[in-house]
Amino acid sequence: MVLLSVALLGCATWREREALIVGTLTCRQLVSIPTNAVVEVRLVERSEGQATLAETRMPAPRRWPIHFVLKYDPRLLTAGQQCAVQGSILVEGKPWMVTDTVNHFMEWDRIARAEVIVRAGQ
């Protein structure tokens, strides 16, 4: 019984330190994804400076939609803080596709899922 309590306590601590946002990046245009593309997904504070709270990068798959999992520390968030998910696809370090529209889906007052639509970058 004691071991179970310790194990559950460890799980509770882990959940407080890490949260996940799952989602997809899609594109309205019918375009092929370059073989050397990299996907970048960020959780940003929606303020003038747009501080990055979490980020993940991965090689871009060859087909749409692109699925992602973004891990972040929920302790970085404060009450009333406005956050958003941003996604982009980089080719040779330059934006090839950037966020156009994002639909956030909330659970427990946190972003749990995001559908990011990207458009040609500038």
Coordinates of C-alpha atoms in Angstrom, one line a residue, residues 4-115:
L4 CA 1.4 2.5 -4.4
S5 CA 1.1 5.9 -2.6
V6 CA 4.6 6.8 -3.5
A7 CA 4.1 5.8 -7.1
L8 CA 0.9 7.9 -7.3
L9 CA 2.7 10.8 -5.7
G10 CA 5.4 10.6 -8.3
C11 CA 2.7 10.7 -11.1
A12 CA 1.1 13.7 -9.6
T13 CA 4.4 15.5 -9.5
W14 CA 5.1 14.6 -13.1
R15 CA 1.7 15.9 -14.3
E16 CA 2.3 19.3 -12.6
R17 CA 5.7 19.7 -14.3
E18 CA 4.7 18.6 -17.8
A19 CA 1.6 19.2 -20.0
L20 CA 1.0 18.3 -23.6
I21 CA -0.6 20.0 -26.5
V22 CA -1.3 17.7 -29.5
G23 CA -2.3 19.0 -32.9
T24 CA -1.8 19.2 -36.6
L25 CA -0.4 21.6 -39.1
T26 CA -2.3 21.8 -42.4
C27 CA -2.1 23.9 -45.5
R28 CA -4.9 25.1 -47.8
Q29 CA -2.8 25.0 -50.9
L30 CA -1.8 21.7 -52.5
V31 CA 1.9 21.9 -52.1
S32 CA 4.6 19.2 -51.7
I33 CA 6.7 19.5 -48.5
P34 CA 10.4 19.8 -49.4
T35 CA 12.6 16.9 -48.2
N36 CA 14.8 19.2 -46.1
A37 CA 11.9 20.9 -44.3
V38 CA 11.8 21.2 -40.5
V39 CA 8.6 21.7 -38.5
E40 CA 8.7 24.2 -35.6
V41 CA 5.8 24.5 -33.1
R42 CA 5.9 27.0 -30.3
L43 CA 3.7 28.0 -27.4
V44 CA 3.9 31.7 -27.1
E45 CA 2.6 34.4 -24.7
R46 CA 0.4 36.7 -26.6
S47 CA 2.0 40.0 -25.7
E48 CA 4.0 42.5 -27.5
G49 CA 7.2 40.6 -27.1
Q50 CA 5.6 37.1 -27.7
A51 CA 7.8 35.2 -25.3
T52 CA 8.3 31.6 -26.2
L53 CA 7.2 29.3 -23.4
A54 CA 7.9 26.0 -25.2
E55 CA 9.1 24.8 -28.5
T56 CA 9.6 21.6 -30.5
R57 CA 11.3 20.9 -33.8
M58 CA 11.2 17.8 -36.0
P59 CA 11.9 16.8 -39.6
A60 CA 8.8 17.5 -41.7
P61 CA 7.0 14.4 -43.0
R62 CA 6.3 14.2 -46.7
R63 CA 2.4 14.5 -46.3
W64 CA -0.2 16.8 -44.8
P65 CA -1.5 17.0 -42.1
I66 CA 1.6 17.1 -39.9
H67 CA 1.0 15.8 -36.4
F68 CA 2.9 17.2 -33.4
V69 CA 3.1 16.9 -29.7
L70 CA 4.3 20.0 -27.8
K71 CA 5.5 19.5 -24.2
Y72 CA 5.5 22.4 -21.8
D73 CA 5.7 23.2 -18.1
P74 CA 2.3 24.5 -16.9
R75 CA 4.0 26.2 -14.0
L76 CA 5.2 28.8 -16.5
L77 CA 1.6 29.9 -17.0
T78 CA -0.1 32.5 -14.8
A79 CA -3.8 33.3 -14.3
G80 CA -5.1 35.6 -17.0
Q81 CA -2.1 35.0 -19.3
Q82 CA -3.0 34.7 -23.0
C83 CA -1.1 32.0 -24.9
A84 CA -1.3 30.7 -28.5
V85 CA 0.3 27.9 -30.5
Q86 CA 2.3 28.9 -33.6
G87 CA 3.6 26.6 -36.2
S88 CA 5.9 27.0 -39.1
I89 CA 7.9 25.0 -41.6
L90 CA 11.5 26.1 -42.2
V91 CA 13.6 25.3 -45.3
E92 CA 17.3 26.0 -44.9
G93 CA 16.5 27.9 -41.7
K94 CA 14.0 30.3 -43.4
P95 CA 10.2 30.4 -43.0
W96 CA 8.7 28.5 -45.9
M97 CA 5.2 28.2 -44.3
V98 CA 4.0 30.3 -41.3
T99 CA 0.9 30.4 -39.1
D100 CA -2.2 31.8 -40.8
T101 CA -5.0 30.6 -38.5
V102 CA -5.1 28.5 -35.2
N103 CA -8.0 26.8 -33.6
H104 CA -7.4 26.0 -29.9
F105 CA -9.3 23.4 -28.0
M106 CA -9.3 23.9 -24.2
E107 CA -9.4 21.3 -21.4
W108 CA -9.0 22.2 -17.7
D109 CA -8.4 25.9 -18.6
R110 CA -5.4 24.9 -20.7
I111 CA -4.8 24.5 -24.5
A112 CA -5.0 20.7 -25.0
R113 CA -5.2 20.6 -28.8
A114 CA -4.4 22.9 -31.7
E115 CA -5.2 22.9 -35.4

